[in-house]
């Protein structure tokens, strides 16, 4: 009973959704055929999610992120404008290469700790992390679970998805930078005008540091150049790092490295959404999305995707929306993808990454007024979704 009381609220949500999904299957509300299809589809996604987060966690323990963050602060040489640009680049590259949830889990505490070390305001760093964890997650299948689903639907490789969405990704990052600077980084919002650059941390174990860094680089090269299956690439990279940790720092290998909460939450979420989709949601979304594959249809799809994501969550929003879009409408589908990736920055539950980010900020003691989070997020969601969709329309 004591252990039950110690469960985190997100644990209750995860177990609750899985229980509801299984109950729907057991009662026939969700037929076993569609349920099996959903589980078969998300199997590789779960393998990727588990291995990439283990890879990211151990890479963080090896000191890779701390060294990069300190290098960023030192390179900016006390200049806030330069620090801003480098932090944006750091968060964007981490999201694109290692998944938005990895950014939320690992980069958030690194950036907040860096803010404390150099005596600068924590909130600009925190908002840079959470916003770019979402808005920089368009480019590669690895960047977001929704991308994996979309790439599978329209048969695009990692390089193919990047070639299609590069302009939309640049547009969303550019708008995010403008909103970050205006709301959080400009003079009067960020605290002091200059800061003292930190010293470069020395990794406790240089071998672990080098192997982890090379494994992450190898993972990125594998999915970009060789178009290897994502779960295979992340699994191989994670295995290399786990083996080296087992040899040199075995105590760090704990069962808690496995993101059990996400591995329970995601199947439950998919089963529940498939149940709702089979019992009325599909018809509503079909009417809301329409069947226009042109510019107006793209804008409509992106708006619906962003709106439903902020009401529910971006994963079920994409799954339900995808089922309502005609099979040949690839532009409309990609616009929906923009909506569910770039748009979920208003409510705290709009994406798993945002939920994880709130948890990390709470542990650090960094707080943001909910009204400010909702208001600034609304501006970003509208402008970035619109700009990204227009960029996609202009380049496809």
Short mmCIF file of C-alpha atoms in Angstrom, two decimals:
data_model
loop_
_atom_site.label_atom_id
_atom_site.label_comp_id
_atom_site.label_asym_id
_atom_site.label_seq_id
_atom_site.Cartn_x
_atom_site.Cartn_y
_atom_site.Cartn_z
CA UNK A 1 0.00 0.00 0.00
CA UNK A 2 2.88 2.34 0.82
CA UNK A 3 4.35 1.78 -2.66
CA UNK A 4 1.03 2.65 -4.26
CA UNK A 5 0.99 5.99 -2.43
CA UNK A 6 4.50 6.73 -3.74
CA UNK A 7 3.51 6.37 -7.39
CA UNK A 8 3.92 9.57 -9.39
CA UNK A 9 0.69 11.06 -10.84
CA UNK A 10 1.99 10.24 -14.34
CA UNK A 11 2.31 6.59 -13.25
CA UNK A 12 -1.37 6.56 -12.35
CA UNK A 13 -2.20 8.08 -15.74
CA UNK A 14 -0.08 5.47 -17.55
CA UNK A 15 -1.54 2.49 -15.68
CA UNK A 16 -5.05 3.95 -15.99
CA UNK A 17 -4.83 4.35 -19.75
CA UNK A 18 -3.43 0.84 -20.20
CA UNK A 19 -6.18 -0.61 -18.00
CA UNK A 20 -8.85 1.24 -20.00
CA UNK A 21 -7.35 0.03 -23.27
CA UNK A 22 -7.22 -3.59 -22.13
CA UNK A 23 -10.76 -3.33 -20.76
CA UNK A 24 -11.96 -2.04 -24.14
CA UNK A 25 -10.41 -5.07 -25.84
CA UNK A 26 -11.78 -7.50 -23.23
CA UNK A 27 -15.34 -6.14 -23.53
CA UNK A 28 -15.30 -6.02 -27.33
CA UNK A 29 -15.57 -2.24 -27.45
CA UNK A 30 -12.32 -2.42 -29.40
CA UNK A 31 -12.19 -5.52 -31.64
CA UNK A 32 -9.08 -7.67 -31.34
CA UNK A 33 -8.19 -7.12 -35.03
CA UNK A 34 -7.68 -3.33 -34.80
CA UNK A 35 -6.08 -3.74 -31.37
CA UNK A 36 -3.57 -6.21 -32.76
CA UNK A 37 -2.83 -3.93 -35.71
CA UNK A 38 -2.12 -1.03 -33.32
CA UNK A 39 0.21 -3.10 -31.17
CA UNK A 40 2.05 -4.43 -34.22
CA UNK A 41 2.52 -0.91 -35.52
CA UNK A 42 3.86 0.59 -32.32
CA UNK A 43 6.16 -2.33 -31.42
CA UNK A 44 9.20 -0.85 -33.22
CA UNK A 45 8.35 2.57 -31.78
CA UNK A 46 8.51 1.23 -28.24
CA UNK A 47 11.86 -0.46 -28.91
CA UNK A 48 13.21 2.80 -30.28
CA UNK A 49 11.84 4.86 -27.40
CA UNK A 50 13.30 2.52 -24.77
CA UNK A 51 16.75 2.27 -26.33
CA UNK A 52 17.16 5.93 -27.26
CA UNK A 53 16.29 7.09 -23.74
CA UNK A 54 18.71 4.58 -22.19
CA UNK A 55 21.33 5.84 -24.65
CA UNK A 56 20.60 9.43 -23.71
CA UNK A 57 20.56 8.76 -19.95
CA UNK A 58 23.95 7.02 -20.00
CA UNK A 59 25.40 9.65 -22.34
CA UNK A 60 24.35 12.25 -19.78
CA UNK A 61 25.95 10.27 -16.95
CA UNK A 62 29.16 10.09 -19.01
CA UNK A 63 29.27 13.90 -18.96
CA UNK A 64 28.74 14.53 -22.68
CA UNK A 65 25.87 17.00 -22.23
CA UNK A 66 27.61 18.83 -19.38
CA UNK A 67 30.71 19.36 -21.50
CA UNK A 68 28.69 20.58 -24.48
CA UNK A 69 26.61 22.94 -22.33
CA UNK A 70 29.73 24.41 -20.71
CA UNK A 71 31.35 24.74 -24.14
CA UNK A 72 28.27 26.64 -25.32
CA UNK A 73 28.49 29.07 -22.38
CA UNK A 74 32.25 29.53 -22.79
CA UNK A 75 31.99 30.05 -26.54
CA UNK A 76 29.46 32.84 -26.03
CA UNK A 77 32.05 34.62 -23.78
CA UNK A 78 29.52 36.26 -21.50
CA UNK A 79 27.42 37.64 -24.38
CA UNK A 80 23.71 36.91 -24.02
CA UNK A 81 22.90 37.17 -27.73
CA UNK A 82 25.60 34.65 -28.62
CA UNK A 83 24.51 32.38 -25.75
CA UNK A 84 20.95 32.54 -27.01
CA UNK A 85 21.93 31.42 -30.51
CA UNK A 86 24.11 28.60 -29.23
CA UNK A 87 21.46 27.35 -26.77
CA UNK A 88 18.91 27.28 -29.58
CA UNK A 89 21.32 25.28 -31.74
CA UNK A 90 22.15 22.90 -28.86
CA UNK A 91 18.49 22.18 -28.03
CA UNK A 92 17.52 21.89 -31.70
CA UNK A 93 20.28 19.43 -32.59
CA UNK A 94 19.57 17.30 -29.51
CA UNK A 95 15.87 17.13 -30.39
CA UNK A 96 16.46 16.39 -34.06
CA UNK A 97 19.06 13.70 -33.44
CA UNK A 98 17.96 12.09 -30.17
CA UNK A 99 14.18 12.61 -29.87
CA UNK A 100 12.18 15.32 -28.10
CA UNK A 101 11.67 13.21 -24.96
CA UNK A 102 15.45 12.84 -24.59
CA UNK A 103 15.74 16.64 -24.76
CA UNK A 104 13.11 17.03 -22.06
CA UNK A 105 14.59 14.35 -19.79
CA UNK A 106 18.30 15.12 -20.13
CA UNK A 107 18.85 18.58 -21.53
CA UNK A 108 16.49 20.33 -19.11
CA UNK A 109 18.50 19.56 -15.93
CA UNK A 110 21.78 20.28 -17.75
CA UNK A 111 20.59 23.72 -18.90
CA UNK A 112 19.12 24.56 -15.51
CA UNK A 113 22.30 23.49 -13.73
CA UNK A 114 24.33 25.59 -16.16
CA UNK A 115 22.15 28.62 -15.42
CA UNK A 116 22.83 28.16 -11.71
CA UNK A 117 26.61 27.75 -12.25
CA UNK A 118 27.02 30.94 -14.26
CA UNK A 119 24.46 33.01 -12.35
CA UNK A 120 21.94 33.66 -15.12
CA UNK A 121 18.16 33.39 -15.09
CA UNK A 122 16.88 29.82 -15.29
CA UNK A 123 13.55 30.52 -17.00
CA UNK A 124 14.94 31.53 -20.43
CA UNK A 125 17.02 28.33 -20.46
CA UNK A 126 14.04 26.23 -19.41
CA UNK A 127 11.69 27.69 -22.02
CA UNK A 128 14.30 27.27 -24.75
CA UNK A 129 14.46 23.58 -23.90
CA UNK A 130 10.73 22.84 -23.78
CA UNK A 131 9.74 24.88 -26.81
CA UNK A 132 12.47 23.51 -29.05
CA UNK A 133 11.85 19.98 -27.79
CA UNK A 134 8.53 20.33 -29.60
CA UNK A 135 9.09 22.76 -32.47
CA UNK A 136 12.45 21.29 -33.56
CA UNK A 137 11.04 17.74 -33.79
CA UNK A 138 9.97 17.78 -37.45
CA UNK A 139 13.08 16.88 -39.44
CA UNK A 140 13.87 13.18 -38.87
CA UNK A 141 11.87 10.05 -37.99
CA UNK A 142 13.96 9.84 -34.80
CA UNK A 143 12.91 13.30 -33.68
CA UNK A 144 9.35 12.39 -32.71
CA UNK A 145 7.24 9.24 -32.49
CA UNK A 146 4.65 10.91 -34.71
CA UNK A 147 7.31 11.23 -37.44
CA UNK A 148 7.88 7.49 -37.35
CA UNK A 149 4.18 6.92 -37.93
CA UNK A 150 3.98 9.50 -40.72
CA UNK A 151 7.10 8.24 -42.49
CA UNK A 152 5.64 4.74 -42.44
CA UNK A 153 2.33 5.95 -43.88
CA UNK A 154 3.88 7.86 -46.79
CA UNK A 155 6.87 5.52 -47.24
CA UNK A 156 9.62 8.09 -46.63
CA UNK A 157 13.13 7.26 -45.42
CA UNK A 158 14.97 9.47 -42.94
CA UNK A 159 16.66 11.39 -45.75
CA UNK A 160 13.37 11.60 -47.65
CA UNK A 161 11.51 13.04 -44.67
CA UNK A 162 14.30 15.56 -44.10
CA UNK A 163 14.26 16.57 -47.77
CA UNK A 164 10.50 17.16 -47.54
CA UNK A 165 10.31 19.00 -44.21
CA UNK A 166 13.57 21.00 -44.09
CA UNK A 167 11.89 24.33 -44.89
CA UNK A 168 9.08 23.73 -42.41
CA UNK A 169 11.64 22.83 -39.76
CA UNK A 170 13.68 25.98 -40.37
CA UNK A 171 10.52 28.09 -40.25
CA UNK A 172 9.38 26.63 -36.93
CA UNK A 173 12.81 27.13 -35.34
CA UNK A 174 13.00 30.72 -36.66
CA UNK A 175 9.59 31.60 -35.20
CA UNK A 176 10.49 29.88 -31.93
CA UNK A 177 13.65 31.99 -31.73
CA UNK A 178 11.64 35.17 -32.25
CA UNK A 179 9.14 34.21 -29.53
CA UNK A 180 11.87 33.13 -27.12
CA UNK A 181 13.74 36.39 -27.55
CA UNK A 182 10.64 38.56 -27.26
CA UNK A 183 9.09 36.79 -24.28
CA UNK A 184 12.07 35.47 -22.29
CA UNK A 185 15.53 36.46 -23.51
CA UNK A 186 15.44 40.18 -24.32
CA UNK A 187 16.78 42.81 -21.94
CA UNK A 188 14.44 43.27 -19.00
CA UNK A 189 13.24 39.65 -19.16
CA UNK A 190 16.43 37.62 -18.78
CA UNK A 191 18.10 39.18 -15.72
CA UNK A 192 21.70 40.51 -15.95
CA UNK A 193 23.25 41.78 -19.20
CA UNK A 194 26.35 39.59 -19.00
CA UNK A 195 27.47 36.44 -17.20
CA UNK A 196 30.72 34.84 -16.18
CA UNK A 197 31.66 31.91 -18.47
CA UNK A 198 32.10 28.63 -16.55
CA UNK A 199 35.14 26.40 -16.51
CA UNK A 200 35.01 23.31 -18.70
CA UNK A 201 34.08 20.23 -16.64
CA UNK A 202 36.50 17.32 -16.81
CA UNK A 203 34.73 13.97 -17.41
CA UNK A 204 35.22 11.57 -14.52
CA UNK A 205 35.89 8.75 -16.98
CA UNK A 206 37.35 9.85 -20.36
CA UNK A 207 36.73 6.42 -21.88
CA UNK A 208 33.02 6.49 -21.06
CA UNK A 209 32.84 10.05 -22.33
CA UNK A 210 34.43 9.23 -25.70
CA UNK A 211 32.51 6.00 -26.27
CA UNK A 212 29.17 7.64 -25.44
CA UNK A 213 29.87 10.59 -27.71
CA UNK A 214 30.93 8.33 -30.59
CA UNK A 215 27.90 6.06 -30.08
CA UNK A 216 25.52 9.02 -30.36
CA UNK A 217 27.31 10.28 -33.47
CA UNK A 218 27.22 6.78 -34.97
CA UNK A 219 23.49 6.51 -34.28
CA UNK A 220 22.83 9.76 -36.14
CA UNK A 221 25.04 8.76 -39.08
CA UNK A 222 23.33 5.36 -39.31
CA UNK A 223 19.85 6.80 -39.70
CA UNK A 224 20.93 9.61 -42.04
CA UNK A 225 23.38 7.86 -44.33
CA UNK A 226 22.48 4.18 -44.19
CA UNK A 227 18.72 4.54 -43.54
CA UNK A 228 18.94 1.81 -40.89
CA UNK A 229 15.76 0.96 -38.98
CA UNK A 230 15.59 3.40 -36.08
CA UNK A 231 15.16 0.81 -33.36
CA UNK A 232 18.13 -1.14 -34.70
CA UNK A 233 20.36 1.95 -34.80
CA UNK A 234 19.37 3.16 -31.33
CA UNK A 235 19.55 -0.37 -29.94
CA UNK A 236 23.06 -0.94 -31.29
CA UNK A 237 24.30 2.42 -29.96
CA UNK A 238 22.68 1.82 -26.56
CA UNK A 239 24.17 -1.68 -26.38
CA UNK A 240 27.68 -0.35 -26.97
CA UNK A 241 27.30 2.23 -24.20
CA UNK A 242 25.70 -0.26 -21.79
CA UNK A 243 28.57 -2.73 -22.30
CA UNK A 244 31.19 -0.06 -21.61
CA UNK A 245 29.31 1.08 -18.50
CA UNK A 246 29.07 -2.55 -17.36
CA UNK A 247 32.85 -2.80 -17.54
CA UNK A 248 33.79 0.59 -16.11
CA UNK A 249 30.87 1.81 -13.97
CA UNK A 250 28.45 -1.03 -13.36
CA UNK A 251 26.67 0.72 -10.48
CA UNK A 252 25.12 3.20 -12.96
CA UNK A 253 23.22 0.39 -14.73
CA UNK A 254 19.90 0.35 -12.93
CA UNK A 255 16.45 -0.81 -13.95
CA UNK A 256 15.26 2.77 -13.50
CA UNK A 257 17.10 3.68 -16.73
CA UNK A 258 14.31 1.96 -18.66
CA UNK A 259 11.46 4.46 -19.26
CA UNK A 260 8.80 2.09 -17.94
CA UNK A 261 6.25 4.87 -17.57
CA UNK A 262 6.40 5.75 -21.28
CA UNK A 263 6.39 2.08 -22.26
CA UNK A 264 3.13 1.64 -20.34
CA UNK A 265 1.62 5.01 -21.28
CA UNK A 266 2.10 4.79 -25.05
CA UNK A 267 0.35 1.40 -25.64
CA UNK A 268 -2.48 2.42 -23.33
CA UNK A 269 -2.87 5.75 -25.10
CA UNK A 270 -2.96 4.11 -28.53
CA UNK A 271 -5.54 1.51 -27.44
CA UNK A 272 -7.80 4.14 -25.88
CA UNK A 273 -7.58 6.41 -28.92
CA UNK A 274 -8.30 3.50 -31.28
CA UNK A 275 -11.35 2.67 -29.17
CA UNK A 276 -12.64 6.25 -29.28
CA UNK A 277 -11.79 6.45 -32.96
CA UNK A 278 -13.88 3.36 -33.66
CA UNK A 279 -16.83 4.79 -31.75
CA UNK A 280 -17.41 8.26 -33.20
CA UNK A 281 -14.19 10.31 -33.14
CA UNK A 282 -13.28 9.26 -36.67
CA UNK A 283 -16.43 10.81 -38.12
CA UNK A 284 -15.90 14.07 -36.20
CA UNK A 285 -12.28 14.39 -37.31
CA UNK A 286 -13.13 13.51 -40.90
CA UNK A 287 -15.57 16.40 -40.96
CA UNK A 288 -13.11 18.75 -39.27
CA UNK A 289 -10.16 17.85 -41.49
CA UNK A 290 -11.96 17.57 -44.84
CA UNK A 291 -10.27 16.09 -47.90
CA UNK A 292 -8.55 19.07 -49.52
CA UNK A 293 -4.88 18.32 -50.24
CA UNK A 294 -4.15 21.91 -51.28
CA UNK A 295 -3.04 24.92 -49.24
CA UNK A 296 -6.37 25.53 -47.49
CA UNK A 297 -6.66 21.86 -46.59
CA UNK A 298 -3.10 21.89 -45.25
CA UNK A 299 -3.78 24.93 -43.08
CA UNK A 300 -6.99 23.34 -41.84
CA UNK A 301 -5.24 20.06 -40.99
CA UNK A 302 -2.38 21.77 -39.20
CA UNK A 303 -4.82 23.84 -37.15
CA UNK A 304 -6.93 20.83 -36.19
CA UNK A 305 -3.80 18.85 -35.27
CA UNK A 306 -2.49 21.64 -33.05
CA UNK A 307 -5.88 22.18 -31.42
CA UNK A 308 -6.59 18.53 -30.64
CA UNK A 309 -3.02 18.08 -29.37
CA UNK A 310 -3.48 20.81 -26.79
CA UNK A 311 -6.85 19.43 -25.70
CA UNK A 312 -5.73 15.78 -25.52
CA UNK A 313 -2.11 15.00 -26.43
CA UNK A 314 -0.16 15.05 -29.69
CA UNK A 315 0.25 11.26 -30.03
CA UNK A 316 -3.47 10.40 -29.99
CA UNK A 317 -4.16 13.54 -32.02
CA UNK A 318 -1.90 12.32 -34.80
CA UNK A 319 -3.15 8.72 -34.75
CA UNK A 320 -6.80 9.77 -34.87
CA UNK A 321 -6.14 12.47 -37.46
CA UNK A 322 -4.12 10.17 -39.71
CA UNK A 323 -7.00 7.71 -39.89
CA UNK A 324 -9.35 10.50 -41.02
CA UNK A 325 -7.14 11.77 -43.88
CA UNK A 326 -7.62 10.16 -47.34
CA UNK A 327 -4.76 7.79 -48.16
CA UNK A 328 -3.45 9.80 -51.14
CA UNK A 329 -3.36 13.19 -49.39
CA UNK A 330 0.32 13.33 -48.43
CA UNK A 331 0.44 17.13 -48.17
CA UNK A 332 -2.54 17.16 -45.83
CA UNK A 333 -0.95 14.41 -43.73
CA UNK A 334 2.35 16.30 -43.46
CA UNK A 335 0.44 19.44 -42.44
CA UNK A 336 -1.27 17.41 -39.71
CA UNK A 337 2.20 16.29 -38.62
CA UNK A 338 3.28 19.93 -38.36
CA UNK A 339 0.25 20.69 -36.22
CA UNK A 340 0.85 17.84 -33.77
CA UNK A 341 4.63 18.49 -33.52
CA UNK A 342 4.90 22.28 -33.54
CA UNK A 343 1.52 23.13 -32.03
CA UNK A 344 1.50 21.30 -28.65
CA UNK A 345 3.19 24.07 -26.65
CA UNK A 346 0.16 25.62 -24.95
CA UNK A 347 -1.06 23.16 -22.34
CA UNK A 348 1.23 21.19 -19.99
CA UNK A 349 -0.18 17.84 -21.18
CA UNK A 350 -0.03 18.53 -24.93
CA UNK A 351 3.06 16.33 -25.40
CA UNK A 352 4.95 13.79 -23.31
CA UNK A 353 8.05 15.97 -23.61
CA UNK A 354 6.27 18.91 -21.98
CA UNK A 355 5.04 16.72 -19.12
CA UNK A 356 8.56 15.42 -18.57
CA UNK A 357 9.91 18.97 -18.71
CA UNK A 358 7.49 20.19 -16.02
CA UNK A 359 8.62 17.33 -13.81
CA UNK A 360 12.31 18.19 -14.25
CA UNK A 361 11.67 21.89 -13.58
CA UNK A 362 9.76 21.06 -10.41
CA UNK A 363 12.71 18.99 -9.13
CA UNK A 364 15.07 21.90 -9.86
CA UNK A 365 12.81 24.46 -8.20
CA UNK A 366 12.20 26.46 -11.38
CA UNK A 367 8.64 27.69 -11.72
CA UNK A 368 6.67 29.53 -14.39
CA UNK A 369 3.26 31.10 -13.91
CA UNK A 370 0.69 28.94 -15.71
CA UNK A 371 -0.97 31.99 -17.27
CA UNK A 372 2.32 33.12 -18.79
CA UNK A 373 3.07 29.60 -20.04
CA UNK A 374 -0.35 29.31 -21.70
CA UNK A 375 -0.30 32.82 -23.19
CA UNK A 376 3.17 32.75 -24.67
CA UNK A 377 2.66 29.17 -25.82
CA UNK A 378 -0.52 30.17 -27.65
CA UNK A 379 1.35 32.84 -29.60
CA UNK A 380 4.10 30.39 -30.49
CA UNK A 381 1.69 27.60 -31.47
CA UNK A 382 -0.30 29.82 -33.84
CA UNK A 383 2.63 31.60 -35.50
CA UNK A 384 4.99 28.62 -35.75
CA UNK A 385 2.31 26.24 -37.05
CA UNK A 386 1.23 28.78 -39.66
CA UNK A 387 4.78 29.59 -40.77
CA UNK A 388 5.80 25.93 -40.97
CA UNK A 389 2.73 24.96 -42.98
CA UNK A 390 3.26 27.80 -45.44
CA UNK A 391 6.92 26.80 -45.77
CA UNK A 392 5.90 23.21 -46.52
CA UNK A 393 3.37 24.35 -49.11
CA UNK A 394 5.98 26.58 -50.78
CA UNK A 395 8.56 23.78 -51.11
CA UNK A 396 6.43 20.76 -52.09
#
